[in-house]
Tab-separated table of C-alpha atoms and ligand atoms in Angstrom:
chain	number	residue	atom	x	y	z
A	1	UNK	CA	-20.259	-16.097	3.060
A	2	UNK	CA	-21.453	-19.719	3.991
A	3	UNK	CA	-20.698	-20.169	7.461
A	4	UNK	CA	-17.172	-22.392	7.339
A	5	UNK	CA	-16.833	-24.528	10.652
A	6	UNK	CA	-12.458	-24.314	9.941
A	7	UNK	CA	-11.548	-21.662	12.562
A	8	UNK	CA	-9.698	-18.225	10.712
A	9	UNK	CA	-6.462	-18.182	12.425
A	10	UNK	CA	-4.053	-16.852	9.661
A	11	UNK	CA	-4.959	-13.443	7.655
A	12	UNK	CA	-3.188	-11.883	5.471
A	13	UNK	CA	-4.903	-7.733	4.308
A	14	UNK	CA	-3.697	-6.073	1.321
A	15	UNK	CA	-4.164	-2.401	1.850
A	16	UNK	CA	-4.496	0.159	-1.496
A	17	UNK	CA	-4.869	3.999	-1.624
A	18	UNK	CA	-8.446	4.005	-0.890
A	19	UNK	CA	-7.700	2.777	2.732
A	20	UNK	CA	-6.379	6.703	3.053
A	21	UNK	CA	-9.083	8.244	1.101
A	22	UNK	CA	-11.001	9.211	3.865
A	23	UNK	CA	-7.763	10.781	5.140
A	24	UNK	CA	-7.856	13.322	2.388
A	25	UNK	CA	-4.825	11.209	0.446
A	26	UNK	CA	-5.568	11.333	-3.523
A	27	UNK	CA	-5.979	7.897	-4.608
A	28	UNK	CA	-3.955	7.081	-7.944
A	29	UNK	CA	-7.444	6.371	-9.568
A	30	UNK	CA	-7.835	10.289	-8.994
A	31	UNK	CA	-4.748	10.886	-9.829
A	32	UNK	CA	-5.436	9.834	-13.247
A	33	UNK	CA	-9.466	11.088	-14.078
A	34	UNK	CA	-8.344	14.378	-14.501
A	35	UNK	CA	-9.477	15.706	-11.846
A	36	UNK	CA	-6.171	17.880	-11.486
A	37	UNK	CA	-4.438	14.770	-10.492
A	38	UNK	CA	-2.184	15.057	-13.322
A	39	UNK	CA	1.111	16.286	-12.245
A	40	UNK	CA	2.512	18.979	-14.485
A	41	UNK	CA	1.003	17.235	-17.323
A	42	UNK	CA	2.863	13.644	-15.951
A	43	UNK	CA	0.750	10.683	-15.881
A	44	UNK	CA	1.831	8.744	-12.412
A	45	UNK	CA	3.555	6.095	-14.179
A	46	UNK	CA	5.896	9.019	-16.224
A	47	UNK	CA	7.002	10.113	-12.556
A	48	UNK	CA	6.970	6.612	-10.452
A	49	UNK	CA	9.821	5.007	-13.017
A	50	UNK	CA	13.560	4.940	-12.702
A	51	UNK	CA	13.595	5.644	-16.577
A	52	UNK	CA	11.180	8.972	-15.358
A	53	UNK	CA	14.321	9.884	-12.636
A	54	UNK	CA	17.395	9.311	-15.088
A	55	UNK	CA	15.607	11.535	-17.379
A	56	UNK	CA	14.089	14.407	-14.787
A	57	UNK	CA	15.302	13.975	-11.236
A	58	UNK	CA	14.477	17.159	-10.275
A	59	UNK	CA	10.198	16.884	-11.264
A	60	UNK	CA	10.117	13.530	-9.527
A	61	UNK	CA	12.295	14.587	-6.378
A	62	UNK	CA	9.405	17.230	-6.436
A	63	UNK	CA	6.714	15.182	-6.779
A	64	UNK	CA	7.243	13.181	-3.791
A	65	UNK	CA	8.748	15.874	-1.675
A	66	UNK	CA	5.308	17.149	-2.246
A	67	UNK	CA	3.743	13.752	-1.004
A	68	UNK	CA	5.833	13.494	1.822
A	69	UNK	CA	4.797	17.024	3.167
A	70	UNK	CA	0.817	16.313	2.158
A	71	UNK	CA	0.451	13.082	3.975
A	72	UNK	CA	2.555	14.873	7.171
A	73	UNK	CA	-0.634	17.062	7.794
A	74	UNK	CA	-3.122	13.878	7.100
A	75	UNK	CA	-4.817	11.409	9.776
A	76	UNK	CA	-5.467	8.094	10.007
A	77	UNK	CA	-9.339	7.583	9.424
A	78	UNK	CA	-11.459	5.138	10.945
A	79	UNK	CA	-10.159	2.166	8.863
A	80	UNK	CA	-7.244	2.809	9.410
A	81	UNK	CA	-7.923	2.420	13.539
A	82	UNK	CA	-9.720	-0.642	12.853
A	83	UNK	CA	-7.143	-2.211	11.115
A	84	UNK	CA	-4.703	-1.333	14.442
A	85	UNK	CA	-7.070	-2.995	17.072
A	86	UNK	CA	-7.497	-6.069	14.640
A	87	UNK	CA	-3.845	-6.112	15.232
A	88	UNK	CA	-3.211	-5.591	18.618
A	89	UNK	CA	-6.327	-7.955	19.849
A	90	UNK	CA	-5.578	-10.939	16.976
A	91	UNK	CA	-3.914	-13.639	18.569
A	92	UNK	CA	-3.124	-15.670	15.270
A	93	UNK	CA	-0.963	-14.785	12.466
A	94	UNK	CA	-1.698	-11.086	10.958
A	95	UNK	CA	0.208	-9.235	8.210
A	96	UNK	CA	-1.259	-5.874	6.689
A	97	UNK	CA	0.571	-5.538	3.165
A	98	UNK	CA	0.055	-2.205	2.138
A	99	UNK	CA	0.843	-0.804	-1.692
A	100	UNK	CA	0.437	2.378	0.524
A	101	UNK	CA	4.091	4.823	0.761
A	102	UNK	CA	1.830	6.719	3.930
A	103	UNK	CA	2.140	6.267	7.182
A	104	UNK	CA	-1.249	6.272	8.692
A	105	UNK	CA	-1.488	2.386	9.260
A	106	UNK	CA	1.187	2.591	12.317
A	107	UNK	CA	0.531	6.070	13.467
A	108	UNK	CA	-3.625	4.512	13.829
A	109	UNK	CA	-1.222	2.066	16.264
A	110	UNK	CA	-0.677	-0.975	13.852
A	111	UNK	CA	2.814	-2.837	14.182
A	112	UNK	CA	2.238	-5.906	11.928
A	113	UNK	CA	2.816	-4.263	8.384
A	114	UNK	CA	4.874	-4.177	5.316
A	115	UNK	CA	5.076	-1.949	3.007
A	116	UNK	CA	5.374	-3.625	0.066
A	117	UNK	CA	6.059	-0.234	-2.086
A	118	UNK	CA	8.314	1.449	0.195
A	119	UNK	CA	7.928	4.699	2.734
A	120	UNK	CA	7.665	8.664	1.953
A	121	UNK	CA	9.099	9.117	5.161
A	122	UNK	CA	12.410	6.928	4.201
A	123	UNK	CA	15.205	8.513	2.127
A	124	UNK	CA	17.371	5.751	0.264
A	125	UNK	CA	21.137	6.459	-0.351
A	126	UNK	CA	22.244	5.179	-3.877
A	127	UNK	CA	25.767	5.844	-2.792
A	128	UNK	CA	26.056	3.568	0.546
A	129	UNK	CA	22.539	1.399	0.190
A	130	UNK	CA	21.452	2.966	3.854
A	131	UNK	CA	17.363	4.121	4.521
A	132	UNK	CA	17.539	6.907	6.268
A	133	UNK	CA	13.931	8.181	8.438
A	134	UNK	CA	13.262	11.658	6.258
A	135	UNK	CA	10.109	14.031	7.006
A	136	UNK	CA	11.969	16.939	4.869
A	137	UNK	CA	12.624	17.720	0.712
A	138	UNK	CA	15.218	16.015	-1.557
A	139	UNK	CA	14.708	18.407	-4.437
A	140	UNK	CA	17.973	20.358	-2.932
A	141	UNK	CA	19.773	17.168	-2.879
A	142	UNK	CA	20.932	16.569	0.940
A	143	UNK	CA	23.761	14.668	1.553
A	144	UNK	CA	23.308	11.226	3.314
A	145	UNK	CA	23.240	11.113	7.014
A	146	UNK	CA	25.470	8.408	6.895
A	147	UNK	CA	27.882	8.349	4.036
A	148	UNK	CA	27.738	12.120	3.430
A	149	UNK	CA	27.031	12.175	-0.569
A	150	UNK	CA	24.170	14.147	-2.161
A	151	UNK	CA	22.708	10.413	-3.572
A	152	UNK	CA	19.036	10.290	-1.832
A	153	UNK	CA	15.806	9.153	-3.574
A	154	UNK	CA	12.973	8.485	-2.094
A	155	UNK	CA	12.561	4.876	-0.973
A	156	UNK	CA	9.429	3.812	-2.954
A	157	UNK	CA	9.222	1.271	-5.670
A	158	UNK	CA	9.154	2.213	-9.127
A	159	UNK	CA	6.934	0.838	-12.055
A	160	UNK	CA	9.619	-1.553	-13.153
A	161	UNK	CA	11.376	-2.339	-9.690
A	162	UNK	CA	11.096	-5.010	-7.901
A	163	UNK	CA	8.061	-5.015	-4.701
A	164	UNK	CA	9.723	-5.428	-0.861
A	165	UNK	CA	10.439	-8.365	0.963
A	166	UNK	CA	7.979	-11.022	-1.714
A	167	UNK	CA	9.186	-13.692	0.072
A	168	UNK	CA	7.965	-12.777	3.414
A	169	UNK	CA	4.061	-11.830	1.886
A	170	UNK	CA	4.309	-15.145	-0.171
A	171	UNK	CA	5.288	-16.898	3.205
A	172	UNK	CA	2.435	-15.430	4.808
A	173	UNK	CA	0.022	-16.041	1.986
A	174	UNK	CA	0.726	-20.177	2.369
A	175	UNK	CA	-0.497	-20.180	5.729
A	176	UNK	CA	-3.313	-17.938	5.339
A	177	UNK	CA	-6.550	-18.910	6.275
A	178	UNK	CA	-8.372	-15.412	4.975
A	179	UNK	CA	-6.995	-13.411	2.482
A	180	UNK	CA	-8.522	-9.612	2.791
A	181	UNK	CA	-8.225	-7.238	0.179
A	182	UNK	CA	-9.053	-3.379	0.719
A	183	UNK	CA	-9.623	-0.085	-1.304
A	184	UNK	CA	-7.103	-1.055	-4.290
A	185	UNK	CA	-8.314	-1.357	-7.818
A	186	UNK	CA	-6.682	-4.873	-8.587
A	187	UNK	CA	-4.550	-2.710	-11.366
A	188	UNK	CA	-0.808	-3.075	-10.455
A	189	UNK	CA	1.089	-6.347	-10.314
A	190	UNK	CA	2.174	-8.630	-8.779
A	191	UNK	CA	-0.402	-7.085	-5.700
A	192	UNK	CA	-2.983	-8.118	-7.849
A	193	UNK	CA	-2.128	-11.119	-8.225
A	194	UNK	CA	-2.132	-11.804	-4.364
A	195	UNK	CA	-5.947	-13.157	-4.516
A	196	UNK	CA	-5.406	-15.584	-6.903
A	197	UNK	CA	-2.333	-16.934	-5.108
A	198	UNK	CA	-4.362	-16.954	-1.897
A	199	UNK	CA	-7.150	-18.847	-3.972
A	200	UNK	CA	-4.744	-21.217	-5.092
A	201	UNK	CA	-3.553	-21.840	-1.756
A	202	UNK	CA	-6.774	-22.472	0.172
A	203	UNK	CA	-7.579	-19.327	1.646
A	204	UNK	CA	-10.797	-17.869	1.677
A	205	UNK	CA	-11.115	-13.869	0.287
A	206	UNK	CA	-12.691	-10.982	1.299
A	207	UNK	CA	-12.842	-7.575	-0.889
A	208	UNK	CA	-13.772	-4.413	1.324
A	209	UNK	CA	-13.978	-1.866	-1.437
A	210	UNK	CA	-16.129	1.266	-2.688
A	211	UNK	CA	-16.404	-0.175	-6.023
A	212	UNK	CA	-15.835	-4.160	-7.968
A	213	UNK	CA	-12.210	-4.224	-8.803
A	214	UNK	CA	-10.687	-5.203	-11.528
A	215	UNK	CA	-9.886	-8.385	-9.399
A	216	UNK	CA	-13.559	-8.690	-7.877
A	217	UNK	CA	-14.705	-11.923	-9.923
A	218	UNK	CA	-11.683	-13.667	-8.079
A	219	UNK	CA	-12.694	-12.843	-4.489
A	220	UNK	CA	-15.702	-15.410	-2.670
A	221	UNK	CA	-17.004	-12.381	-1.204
A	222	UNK	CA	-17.201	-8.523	-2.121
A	223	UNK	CA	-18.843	-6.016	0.055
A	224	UNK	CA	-19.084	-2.416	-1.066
A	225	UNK	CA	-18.630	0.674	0.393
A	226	UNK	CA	-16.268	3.622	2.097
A	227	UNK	CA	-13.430	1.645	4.290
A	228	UNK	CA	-14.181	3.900	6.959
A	229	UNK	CA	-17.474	2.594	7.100
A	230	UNK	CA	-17.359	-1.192	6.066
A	231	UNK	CA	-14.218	-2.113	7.672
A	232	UNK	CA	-14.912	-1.037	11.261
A	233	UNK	CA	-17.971	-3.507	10.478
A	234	UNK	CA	-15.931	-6.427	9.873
A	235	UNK	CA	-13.398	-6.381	12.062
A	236	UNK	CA	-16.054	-5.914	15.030
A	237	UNK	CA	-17.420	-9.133	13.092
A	238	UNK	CA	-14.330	-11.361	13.380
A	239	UNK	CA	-13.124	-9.916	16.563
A	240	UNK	CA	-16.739	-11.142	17.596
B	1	LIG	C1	7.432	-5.354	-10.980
B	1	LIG	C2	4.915	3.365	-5.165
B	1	LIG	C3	9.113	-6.948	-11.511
B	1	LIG	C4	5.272	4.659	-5.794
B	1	LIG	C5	3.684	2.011	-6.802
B	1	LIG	C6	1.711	-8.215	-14.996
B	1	LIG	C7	0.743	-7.757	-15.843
B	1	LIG	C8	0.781	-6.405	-16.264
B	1	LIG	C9	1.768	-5.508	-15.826
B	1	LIG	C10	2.719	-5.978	-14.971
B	1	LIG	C11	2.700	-7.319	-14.570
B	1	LIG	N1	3.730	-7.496	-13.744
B	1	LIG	C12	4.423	-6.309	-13.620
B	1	LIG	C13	3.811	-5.366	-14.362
B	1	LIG	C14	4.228	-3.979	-14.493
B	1	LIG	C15	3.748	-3.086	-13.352
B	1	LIG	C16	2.259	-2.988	-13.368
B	1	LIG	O1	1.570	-3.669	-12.637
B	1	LIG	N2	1.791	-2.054	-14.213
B	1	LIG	C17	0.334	-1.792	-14.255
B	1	LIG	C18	0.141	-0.293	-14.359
B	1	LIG	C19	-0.291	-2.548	-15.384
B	1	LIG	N3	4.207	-3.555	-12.043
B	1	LIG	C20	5.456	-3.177	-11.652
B	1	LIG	O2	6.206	-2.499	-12.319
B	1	LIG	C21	5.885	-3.660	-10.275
B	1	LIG	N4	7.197	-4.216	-10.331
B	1	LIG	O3	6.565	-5.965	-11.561
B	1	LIG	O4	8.754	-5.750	-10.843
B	1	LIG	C22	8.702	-8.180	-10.745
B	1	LIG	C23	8.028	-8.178	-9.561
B	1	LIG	C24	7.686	-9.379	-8.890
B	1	LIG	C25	7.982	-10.536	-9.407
B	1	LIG	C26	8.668	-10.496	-10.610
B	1	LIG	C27	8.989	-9.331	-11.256
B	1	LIG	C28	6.023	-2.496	-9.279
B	1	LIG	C29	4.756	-1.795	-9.105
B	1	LIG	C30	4.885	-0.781	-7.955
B	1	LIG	C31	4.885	0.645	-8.481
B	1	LIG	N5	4.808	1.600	-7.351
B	1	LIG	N6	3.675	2.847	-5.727
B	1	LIG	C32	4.284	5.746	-5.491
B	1	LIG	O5	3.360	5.530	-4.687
B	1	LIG	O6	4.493	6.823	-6.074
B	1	LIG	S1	2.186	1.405	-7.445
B	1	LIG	C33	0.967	2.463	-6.805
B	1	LIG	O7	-0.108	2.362	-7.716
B	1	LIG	C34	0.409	2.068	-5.466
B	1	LIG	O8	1.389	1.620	-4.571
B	1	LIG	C35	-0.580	0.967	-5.853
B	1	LIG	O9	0.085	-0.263	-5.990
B	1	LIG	C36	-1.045	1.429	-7.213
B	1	LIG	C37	-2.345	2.175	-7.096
B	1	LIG	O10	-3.305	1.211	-6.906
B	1	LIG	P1	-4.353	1.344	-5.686
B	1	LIG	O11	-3.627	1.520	-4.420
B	1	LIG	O12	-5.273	0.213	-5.841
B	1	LIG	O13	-5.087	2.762	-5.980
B	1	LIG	P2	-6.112	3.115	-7.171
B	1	LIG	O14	-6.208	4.571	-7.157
B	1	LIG	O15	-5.749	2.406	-8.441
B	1	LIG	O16	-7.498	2.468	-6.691
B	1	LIG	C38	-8.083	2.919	-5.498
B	1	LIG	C39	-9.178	1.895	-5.151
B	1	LIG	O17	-9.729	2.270	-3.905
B	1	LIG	C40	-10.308	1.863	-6.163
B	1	LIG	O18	-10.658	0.490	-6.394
B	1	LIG	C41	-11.460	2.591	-5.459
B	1	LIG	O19	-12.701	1.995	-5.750
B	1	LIG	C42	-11.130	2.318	-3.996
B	1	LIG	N7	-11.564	3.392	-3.100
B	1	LIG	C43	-11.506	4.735	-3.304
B	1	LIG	N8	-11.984	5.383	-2.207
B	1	LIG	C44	-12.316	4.418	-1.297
B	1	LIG	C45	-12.027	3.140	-1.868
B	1	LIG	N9	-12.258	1.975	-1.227
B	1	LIG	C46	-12.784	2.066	0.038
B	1	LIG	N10	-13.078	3.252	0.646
B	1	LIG	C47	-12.856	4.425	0.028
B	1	LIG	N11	-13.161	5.575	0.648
């Protein structure tokens, strides 16, 4: 990238499944090549829809109980670590958006992230609105630790439902200086539309990925390659 005298003060990082790859956490790309991602013969987006839980609760309340306890016995991976001292040691403005429902971005130590998709480790009562912290199953339908009825799903966003707090990313994204983008495949919406915006609104963009993205022709940069390995690299570059 030509070297650009305006300082980087503002950065916004999208983060995508193959930020936890390394961490031994399927990405959805797997999930679909048929490498056994397939879930009981369910293509992701037949078990991540609301349609999907009206129709089956009980194989999607499986599904993710099954996430939630597989990403309990995962770490976070060098990226991930990276990522955490970027944020403790930036002084400017710093958001990670992650598409990611794992954890491993704030147990590696980072504070400054949303999660645009929702948690695993949040249970969402449909009877009294409340997200409640939950490490265990829903398939045997708990009742709410707050309003006492059996209503929990888990507190992810469904193909269909609308992403978290938009208007605090799109905030972010106006006074971005560097928009980041690493380990998704540019597939899902409106997250892939985030580089364009950031385009749009004067940032420069960075993709950290292992391979070009559906999105890569929009980025001013792409560098290729595991995030454990190339994202270390740059943030010991801009922390420089
Ligand atoms: C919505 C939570 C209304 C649940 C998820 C416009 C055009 C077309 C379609 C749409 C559109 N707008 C909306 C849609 C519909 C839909 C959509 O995008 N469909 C797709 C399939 C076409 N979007 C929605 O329904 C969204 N809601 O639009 O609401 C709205 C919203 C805003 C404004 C107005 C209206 C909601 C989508 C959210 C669904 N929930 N997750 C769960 O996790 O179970 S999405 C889920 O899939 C993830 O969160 C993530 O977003 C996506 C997976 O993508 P990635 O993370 O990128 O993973 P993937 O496996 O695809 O790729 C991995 C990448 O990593 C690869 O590039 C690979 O090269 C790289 N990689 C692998 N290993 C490594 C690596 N990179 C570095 N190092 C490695 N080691």
């Amino acid at each position: 990238m030509p070297i650009d005298r305006n300082p980087i003060r503002n950065i916004v990082i999208l983060t995508g499944a193959g930020v936890s790859a390394e961490s031994g956490i399927d990405t959805f790309r797997d999930a679909n090549d048929g490498r056994g991602g397939l879930w009981e013969q369910h293509r992701v987006e037949d078990v991540a829809t609301p349609e999907a839980f009206a129709r089956d609760p009980d194989l999607v309340l499986r599904f993710y109980d099954m996430r939630r306890e597989a990403i309990q016995t995962k770490k976070p991976n060098p990226a991930h670590h990276a990522l955490a001292r970027l944020d403790k040691e930036w002084e400017g403005q710093l958001l990670i958006v992650t598409q990611n429902v794992d954890d491993l971005h704030e147990r590696a130590g980072a504070r400054r992230v949303l999660h645009m998709h929702g948690e695993h480790l949040n249970a969402w009562c449909t009877a009294c609105d409340v997200r409640s912290r939950w490490t265990g199953t829903l398939i045997e339908r708990p009742a709410c630790p707050r309003c006492g009825e059996p209503a929990l799903r888990p507190d992810v966003v469904w193909f269909g439902e609308m992403p978290y707090e938009m208007d605090r990313i799109f905030a972010a994204l106006r006074d971005a200086d560097l928009f980041v983008s690493i380990g998704t495949s540019g597939a899902v919406y409106p997250a892939a539309g985030f580089v364009r915006n950031a385009n749009e609104l004067g940032a420069r963009t960075l993709e950290l990925n292992l391979d070009r993205s559906q999105g890569s022709h929009w980025f001013d940069e792409t560098r290729l390659g595991p995030a454990g390995r190339i994202v270390p690299e740059w943030v010991d570059e801009i922390l420089a």
